[in-house]
mmCIF file of C-alpha atoms in Angstrom:
data_model
loop_
_atom_site.group_PDB
_atom_site.id
_atom_site.type_symbol
_atom_site.label_atom_id
_atom_site.label_comp_id
_atom_site.label_asym_id
_atom_site.label_seq_id
_atom_site.Cartn_x
_atom_site.Cartn_y
_atom_site.Cartn_z
ATOM 1 C CA MET A 1 73.428 164.259 69.708
ATOM 2 C CA ASP A 2 76.369 165.533 67.678
ATOM 3 C CA ILE A 3 78.911 164.022 65.325
ATOM 4 C CA ARG A 4 81.512 163.752 68.087
ATOM 5 C CA GLN A 5 79.196 161.568 70.211
ATOM 6 C CA ILE A 6 78.384 159.399 67.189
ATOM 7 C CA ASN A 7 82.073 158.915 66.484
ATOM 8 C CA TYR A 8 82.707 157.894 70.104
ATOM 9 C CA PHE A 9 79.790 155.450 70.072
ATOM 10 C CA VAL A 10 80.974 153.788 66.846
ATOM 11 C CA ALA A 11 84.513 153.437 68.223
ATOM 12 C CA VAL A 12 83.231 151.579 71.313
ATOM 13 C CA ALA A 13 80.974 149.377 69.180
ATOM 14 C CA GLN A 14 83.808 148.428 66.824
ATOM 15 C CA ASN A 15 86.328 147.724 69.620
ATOM 16 C CA GLY A 16 83.884 146.164 72.080
ATOM 17 C CA SER A 17 85.722 147.992 74.829
ATOM 18 C CA PHE A 18 85.780 151.474 76.329
ATOM 19 C CA SER A 19 89.498 151.215 77.084
ATOM 20 C CA LYS A 20 90.488 150.155 73.539
ATOM 21 C CA ALA A 21 88.209 152.785 72.004
ATOM 22 C CA ALA A 22 89.635 155.460 74.297
ATOM 23 C CA GLU A 23 93.151 154.478 73.283
ATOM 24 C CA MET A 24 92.220 154.628 69.586
ATOM 25 C CA LEU A 25 90.602 158.074 70.035
ATOM 26 C CA SER A 26 93.431 159.358 72.274
ATOM 27 C CA LEU A 27 90.944 160.037 75.064
ATOM 28 C CA SER A 28 90.796 159.079 78.715
ATOM 29 C CA GLN A 29 88.410 156.207 79.419
ATOM 30 C CA PRO A 30 86.295 158.268 81.885
ATOM 31 C CA THR A 31 85.816 160.980 79.262
ATOM 32 C CA LEU A 32 84.650 158.417 76.691
ATOM 33 C CA SER A 33 82.380 156.597 79.147
ATOM 34 C CA LEU A 34 80.767 159.890 80.176
ATOM 35 C CA ALA A 35 80.167 160.899 76.537
ATOM 36 C CA VAL A 36 78.435 157.572 75.743
ATOM 37 C CA LYS A 37 76.389 157.797 78.950
ATOM 38 C CA LYS A 38 75.177 161.284 77.982
ATOM 39 C CA LEU A 39 74.239 159.964 74.536
ATOM 40 C CA GLU A 40 72.193 157.170 76.128
ATOM 41 C CA GLU A 41 70.471 159.677 78.413
ATOM 42 C CA GLU A 42 69.695 161.953 75.467
ATOM 43 C CA LEU A 43 68.206 159.083 73.432
ATOM 44 C CA GLY A 44 66.540 157.484 76.439
ATOM 45 C CA VAL A 45 67.845 154.001 75.610
ATOM 46 C CA LYS A 46 70.627 151.634 76.631
ATOM 47 C CA LEU A 47 73.157 151.219 73.831
ATOM 48 C CA PHE A 48 75.594 148.698 75.375
ATOM 49 C CA TYR A 49 75.588 145.860 77.880
ATOM 50 C CA SER A 50 78.625 144.059 79.338
ATOM 51 C CA PHE A 51 79.177 140.360 78.541
ATOM 52 C CA ASN A 52 82.419 138.354 78.842
ATOM 53 C CA LYS A 53 84.368 141.574 79.445
ATOM 54 C CA ARG A 54 83.096 143.079 76.179
ATOM 55 C CA GLN A 55 80.684 145.846 75.424
ATOM 56 C CA GLU A 56 77.910 144.348 73.319
ATOM 57 C CA LEU A 57 75.214 146.277 71.466
ATOM 58 C CA THR A 58 71.602 146.259 72.507
ATOM 59 C CA ASP A 59 68.921 146.246 69.792
ATOM 60 C CA GLU A 60 68.788 150.025 70.035
ATOM 61 C CA GLY A 61 72.560 150.165 69.839
ATOM 62 C CA GLN A 62 72.606 147.972 66.740
ATOM 63 C CA ALA A 63 70.025 150.217 65.056
ATOM 64 C CA LEU A 64 72.060 153.301 65.906
ATOM 65 C CA LEU A 65 75.270 151.694 64.614
ATOM 66 C CA GLU A 66 73.760 150.994 61.182
ATOM 67 C CA SER A 67 72.497 154.568 60.867
ATOM 68 C CA SER A 68 75.729 156.025 62.295
ATOM 69 C CA ARG A 69 77.884 154.475 59.577
ATOM 70 C CA HIS A 70 75.801 156.209 56.905
ATOM 71 C CA LEU A 71 75.901 159.427 58.908
ATOM 72 C CA LEU A 72 79.687 159.356 59.302
ATOM 73 C CA ASP A 73 80.143 158.574 55.606
ATOM 74 C CA ALA A 74 77.936 161.535 54.707
ATOM 75 C CA TYR A 75 79.797 163.758 57.176
ATOM 76 C CA GLN A 76 83.158 162.758 55.717
ATOM 77 C CA GLN A 77 81.902 163.337 52.182
ATOM 78 C CA THR A 78 80.662 166.780 53.232
ATOM 79 C CA LEU A 79 84.105 167.656 54.575
ATOM 80 C CA GLU A 80 85.745 166.490 51.347
ATOM 81 C CA ASN A 81 83.303 168.521 49.260
ATOM 82 C CA VAL A 82 84.074 171.649 51.260
ATOM 83 C CA LYS A 83 87.833 171.106 50.983
ATOM 84 C CA THR A 84 87.718 170.506 47.226
ATOM 85 C CA SER A 85 85.218 173.263 46.386
ATOM 86 C CA ARG A 86 88.100 175.752 46.154
ATOM 87 C CA ASN A 87 89.391 173.891 43.101
ATOM 88 C CA SER A 88 85.980 173.313 41.541
ATOM 89 C CA ARG A 89 85.631 174.240 37.877
ATOM 90 C CA SER A 90 81.884 174.812 38.137
ATOM 91 C CA GLY A 91 79.534 177.403 39.613
ATOM 92 C CA THR A 92 77.905 180.736 38.808
ATOM 93 C CA PHE A 93 78.699 184.411 39.249
ATOM 94 C CA THR A 94 77.370 187.808 38.156
ATOM 95 C CA LEU A 95 79.382 190.108 35.893
ATOM 96 C CA GLY A 96 78.603 193.808 35.550
ATOM 97 C CA LEU A 97 79.544 195.073 32.120
ATOM 98 C CA SER A 98 78.894 198.119 29.979
ATOM 99 C CA PRO A 99 77.705 197.210 26.457
ATOM 100 C CA LEU A 100 80.610 199.296 25.173
ATOM 101 C CA PHE A 101 83.173 197.187 27.043
ATOM 102 C CA GLY A 102 81.471 194.050 25.820
ATOM 103 C CA ALA A 103 81.624 195.183 22.215
ATOM 104 C CA CYS A 104 85.280 196.176 22.453
ATOM 105 C CA PHE A 105 86.875 193.441 24.544
ATOM 106 C CA PHE A 106 84.634 190.603 25.667
ATOM 107 C CA GLY A 107 83.186 189.294 22.412
ATOM 108 C CA ASP A 108 86.070 186.812 22.168
ATOM 109 C CA LEU A 109 87.146 186.661 25.820
ATOM 110 C CA ILE A 110 83.913 185.251 27.286
ATOM 111 C CA PRO A 111 83.495 182.500 24.641
ATOM 112 C CA LYS A 112 87.121 181.439 25.245
ATOM 113 C CA PHE A 113 86.450 181.275 28.983
ATOM 114 C CA ASN A 114 83.248 179.267 28.388
ATOM 115 C CA GLN A 115 85.197 176.830 26.252
ATOM 116 C CA GLU A 116 87.757 176.261 29.023
ATOM 117 C CA TYR A 117 85.186 176.251 31.852
ATOM 118 C CA PRO A 118 81.956 174.872 30.347
ATOM 119 C CA ARG A 119 80.364 174.253 33.759
ATOM 120 C CA ILE A 120 80.653 177.872 34.907
ATOM 121 C CA GLN A 121 77.644 180.074 34.161
ATOM 122 C CA ILE A 122 78.029 183.844 33.865
ATOM 123 C CA THR A 123 75.002 186.042 34.564
ATOM 124 C CA MET A 124 75.547 189.328 32.750
ATOM 125 C CA ILE A 125 74.200 192.670 33.946
ATOM 126 C CA GLU A 126 74.711 195.302 31.255
ATOM 127 C CA ASP A 127 74.476 198.986 32.129
ATOM 128 C CA GLY A 128 76.374 202.260 32.008
ATOM 129 C CA ALA A 129 79.469 202.502 34.193
ATOM 130 C CA ASN A 130 77.750 204.859 36.662
ATOM 131 C CA LYS A 131 75.028 202.268 37.258
ATOM 132 C CA ILE A 132 77.573 199.445 37.313
ATOM 133 C CA ASP A 133 79.486 201.243 40.086
ATOM 134 C CA GLU A 134 76.259 201.449 42.088
ATOM 135 C CA ARG A 135 75.761 197.716 41.615
ATOM 136 C CA ILE A 136 79.303 197.028 42.862
ATOM 137 C CA ALA A 137 78.633 199.099 45.991
ATOM 138 C CA SER A 138 75.305 197.359 46.685
ATOM 139 C CA GLY A 139 76.742 193.888 46.073
ATOM 140 C CA GLN A 140 74.526 193.113 43.066
ATOM 141 C CA VAL A 141 77.513 191.970 40.988
ATOM 142 C CA ASP A 142 80.455 189.758 41.929
ATOM 143 C CA LEU A 143 82.819 191.413 39.458
ATOM 144 C CA ALA A 144 82.497 194.405 37.168
ATOM 145 C CA VAL A 145 84.296 196.174 34.354
ATOM 146 C CA THR A 146 84.243 199.922 34.928
ATOM 147 C CA LEU A 147 86.143 203.131 34.268
ATOM 148 C CA LYS A 148 88.907 204.398 36.492
ATOM 149 C CA THR A 149 87.470 207.296 38.510
ATOM 150 C CA GLU A 150 87.822 208.676 42.025
ATOM 151 C CA ARG A 151 85.147 206.195 43.162
ATOM 152 C CA LEU A 152 87.296 203.221 42.159
ATOM 153 C CA SER A 153 89.391 203.569 45.331
ATOM 154 C CA THR A 154 86.365 202.469 47.393
ATOM 155 C CA PHE A 155 86.429 199.060 45.657
ATOM 156 C CA SER A 156 89.003 196.336 45.286
ATOM 157 C CA ASN A 157 90.283 196.742 41.729
ATOM 158 C CA CYS A 158 92.987 196.022 39.211
ATOM 159 C CA HIS A 159 93.985 197.443 35.859
ATOM 160 C CA PHE A 160 92.329 196.051 32.722
ATOM 161 C CA THR A 161 93.443 198.309 29.864
ATOM 162 C CA THR A 162 94.156 201.904 28.845
ATOM 163 C CA GLN A 163 92.938 202.973 25.405
ATOM 164 C CA ARG A 164 92.799 206.209 23.423
ATOM 165 C CA ASN A 165 89.679 208.349 23.141
ATOM 166 C CA VAL A 166 89.041 209.840 19.719
ATOM 167 C CA VAL A 167 86.831 212.502 18.209
ATOM 168 C CA LEU A 168 84.462 211.098 15.595
ATOM 169 C CA LEU A 169 83.946 213.483 12.680
ATOM 170 C CA HIS A 170 82.255 213.247 9.337
ATOM 171 C CA LYS A 171 84.915 212.978 6.621
ATOM 172 C CA SER A 172 83.862 216.404 5.272
ATOM 173 C CA HIS A 173 84.198 218.129 8.649
ATOM 174 C CA PRO A 174 86.735 221.040 8.609
ATOM 175 C CA LEU A 175 88.739 219.367 11.396
ATOM 176 C CA ALA A 176 88.797 215.910 9.816
ATOM 177 C CA GLY A 177 92.315 216.451 8.490
ATOM 178 C CA GLU A 178 93.848 217.333 11.867
ATOM 179 C CA ARG A 179 96.344 214.893 13.427
ATOM 180 C CA THR A 180 95.097 215.595 16.968
ATOM 181 C CA LEU A 181 92.332 217.644 18.581
ATOM 182 C CA THR A 182 91.304 219.089 21.926
ATOM 183 C CA VAL A 183 87.777 219.282 23.276
ATOM 184 C CA SER A 184 88.005 223.083 23.040
ATOM 185 C CA GLN A 185 88.139 222.884 19.229
ATOM 186 C CA LEU A 186 84.640 221.297 19.197
ATOM 187 C CA ARG A 187 82.823 224.159 20.896
ATOM 188 C CA GLU A 188 80.813 225.012 17.777
ATOM 189 C CA ASP A 189 79.686 221.440 17.104
ATOM 190 C CA ALA A 190 76.671 219.465 18.285
ATOM 191 C CA PHE A 191 77.553 216.343 20.288
ATOM 192 C CA ALA A 192 76.155 212.820 20.164
ATOM 193 C CA ILE A 193 77.295 211.247 23.440
ATOM 194 C CA PHE A 194 76.339 208.695 26.070
ATOM 195 C CA ASN A 195 73.575 209.555 28.527
ATOM 196 C CA GLN A 196 73.957 210.243 32.251
ATOM 197 C CA ASP A 197 74.180 206.528 33.151
ATOM 198 C CA PHE A 198 77.672 206.473 31.658
ATOM 199 C CA ILE A 199 80.832 207.833 33.270
ATOM 200 C CA LEU A 200 82.024 208.926 29.810
ATOM 201 C CA HIS A 201 79.098 211.394 29.748
ATOM 202 C CA ARG A 202 80.335 213.052 32.949
ATOM 203 C CA GLN A 203 83.912 213.122 31.687
ATOM 204 C CA ILE A 204 82.945 214.780 28.398
ATOM 205 C CA MET A 205 80.738 217.365 30.110
ATOM 206 C CA SER A 206 83.521 218.123 32.595
ATOM 207 C CA ALA A 207 86.104 218.472 29.811
ATOM 208 C CA CYS A 208 83.855 220.895 27.937
ATOM 209 C CA HIS A 209 83.261 222.897 31.115
ATOM 210 C CA SER A 210 87.031 223.092 31.721
ATOM 211 C CA ALA A 211 87.444 224.298 28.135
ATOM 212 C CA GLY A 212 85.002 227.134 28.816
ATOM 213 C CA PHE A 213 81.840 226.065 27.007
ATOM 214 C CA ARG A 214 78.623 224.127 27.450
ATOM 215 C CA PRO A 215 78.267 221.570 24.640
ATOM 216 C CA LYS A 216 75.297 221.582 22.307
ATOM 217 C CA ILE A 217 73.678 218.153 22.541
ATOM 218 C CA ALA A 218 72.306 216.489 19.415
ATOM 219 C CA LEU A 219 71.808 213.100 21.064
ATOM 220 C CA LEU A 220 72.047 211.441 24.476
ATOM 221 C CA SER A 221 71.939 207.678 24.091
ATOM 222 C CA SER A 222 73.039 204.353 25.538
ATOM 223 C CA GLN A 223 73.767 203.047 22.028
ATOM 224 C CA TRP A 224 77.222 203.808 20.661
ATOM 225 C CA ASP A 225 76.236 202.676 17.151
ATOM 226 C CA PHE A 226 73.464 205.308 17.104
ATOM 227 C CA MET A 227 76.082 207.973 17.834
ATOM 228 C CA VAL A 228 78.312 206.705 15.039
ATOM 229 C CA GLU A 229 75.342 206.813 12.664
ATOM 230 C CA LEU A 230 74.676 210.482 13.457
ATOM 231 C CA VAL A 231 78.325 211.302 12.803
ATOM 232 C CA ALA A 232 78.256 209.301 9.562
ATOM 233 C CA LYS A 233 75.281 211.400 8.407
ATOM 234 C CA ASN A 234 77.083 214.621 9.393
ATOM 235 C CA HIS A 235 74.551 215.539 12.100
ATOM 236 C CA ALA A 236 76.964 215.591 15.051
ATOM 237 C CA VAL A 237 80.427 214.883 16.371
ATOM 238 C CA SER A 238 81.144 212.386 19.110
ATOM 239 C CA ILE A 239 83.857 211.223 21.499
ATOM 240 C CA LEU A 240 84.287 207.489 21.869
ATOM 241 C CA PRO A 241 87.082 205.047 22.651
ATOM 242 C CA LYS A 242 89.162 204.127 19.631
ATOM 243 C CA PRO A 243 88.529 200.334 19.949
ATOM 244 C CA VAL A 244 84.859 200.912 19.084
ATOM 245 C CA LEU A 245 85.744 202.241 15.647
ATOM 246 C CA ASP A 246 88.557 199.737 15.190
ATOM 247 C CA LYS A 247 86.015 196.934 15.419
ATOM 248 C CA HIS A 248 83.203 198.730 13.594
ATOM 249 C CA PRO A 249 84.705 201.210 11.094
ATOM 250 C CA ASP A 250 82.500 203.479 8.991
ATOM 251 C CA PRO A 251 83.827 204.885 5.687
ATOM 252 C CA ASN A 252 82.183 208.252 6.361
ATOM 253 C CA VAL A 253 83.644 208.643 9.848
ATOM 254 C CA VAL A 254 87.132 209.962 10.644
ATOM 255 C CA CYS A 255 88.748 209.362 14.040
ATOM 256 C CA VAL A 256 91.122 211.993 15.415
ATOM 257 C CA PRO A 257 92.977 211.373 18.713
ATOM 258 C CA LEU A 258 92.472 213.745 21.629
ATOM 259 C CA THR A 259 95.394 215.321 23.491
ATOM 260 C CA ASP A 260 93.745 216.964 26.527
ATOM 261 C CA SER A 261 92.057 215.515 29.654
ATOM 262 C CA MET A 262 89.961 213.190 27.462
ATOM 263 C CA LYS A 263 93.049 211.590 25.944
ATOM 264 C CA TYR A 264 92.791 208.214 27.667
ATOM 265 C CA TRP A 265 90.086 205.697 28.505
ATOM 266 C CA ASP A 266 91.224 203.829 31.620
ATOM 267 C CA ILE A 267 89.337 200.605 32.354
ATOM 268 C CA ALA A 268 89.517 198.551 35.533
ATOM 269 C CA LEU A 269 88.154 195.326 36.958
ATOM 270 C CA ALA A 270 86.431 196.032 40.283
ATOM 271 C CA TRP A 271 84.609 194.196 43.047
ATOM 272 C CA ASN A 272 83.182 194.987 46.463
ATOM 273 C CA LYS A 273 85.964 194.398 49.011
ATOM 274 C CA ASP A 274 83.418 193.507 51.729
ATOM 275 C CA ARG A 275 81.597 190.890 49.642
ATOM 276 C CA TYR A 276 82.598 187.250 49.214
ATOM 277 C CA MET A 277 83.825 186.412 45.717
ATOM 278 C CA PRO A 278 82.652 182.972 44.468
ATOM 279 C CA ASN A 279 85.349 180.580 43.294
ATOM 280 C CA ALA A 280 83.873 180.609 39.774
ATOM 281 C CA CYS A 281 84.342 184.376 39.709
ATOM 282 C CA ARG A 282 87.943 184.062 40.910
ATOM 283 C CA LEU A 283 88.649 181.687 38.043
ATOM 284 C CA PHE A 284 87.194 184.221 35.593
ATOM 285 C CA LEU A 285 89.214 187.065 37.124
ATOM 286 C CA ASP A 286 92.414 185.022 36.833
ATOM 287 C CA PHE A 287 91.528 184.119 33.244
ATOM 288 C CA VAL A 288 90.930 187.758 32.289
ATOM 289 C CA LEU A 289 94.204 188.855 33.888
ATOM 290 C CA GLU A 290 96.005 186.287 31.744
ATOM 291 C CA HIS A 291 94.362 187.678 28.567
ATOM 292 C CA LEU A 292 94.529 191.441 29.048
ATOM 293 C CA PRO A 293 94.299 193.553 25.882
ATOM 294 C CA PRO A 294 97.442 195.613 25.208
ATOM 295 C CA ASP A 295 97.422 199.235 26.359
ATOM 296 C CA ASP A 296 97.352 201.957 23.688
ATOM 297 C CA LEU A 297 99.548 204.646 25.177
#
């Protein structure tokens, strides 16, 4: 028994005639009669009997008619729910986000989104960009904020923002008065940088290698504020995106822009092109694209 058979049965019951029901359904009468006959054979009961040129319901037919009306109502409601789900302002999705991106850009953005869409729940997964990229590939996140690298081309993506990277120096450091710096000028310093879970770690190590030296490491961490603290106490230098220090300045720390391969911090929104994106996530993506931070070029 399927919904088509139920619909045919109800049409005959309401019209009291196979011919009138067939006309209403735009079917041939033999096709309709055969469908009802198959339904009776499947249920093992007689649903109609003929009286005064009308098709009247048997007791079994009457019982089926009462249940069928509820079933058709539920079926119609299901169709409506599916059609309107695209415009639903509720749901859940998973966002992959580095703590650094959260600190710089999403402290205001997510609360504003929650205020506009209070019935959408965001599950946050915070990790370094290397790990976040792995989660995009494995489908563990619906949407992620990551750095623009060669791996980004394997995902669907769009631009989020481009910001400046800066060298963090103690105010007494000999290079603190420079207007710009290159990574090469830091070869004698000890570095406090992100650990291997972060793409910025790989970029810094690569930049140092290109400049002809292996950096001395004072600290590998996942905590940017720990790095700033070491710089503030004159134990290390660091390379971080400028928005970090804009939001959390330290009077003992000087920021000097870079001019070499580490000059820019390119951030993208990315998602797995082979994975379905929930409607709630699409709403968030559209919201973010309407509130992009300005580029610092």
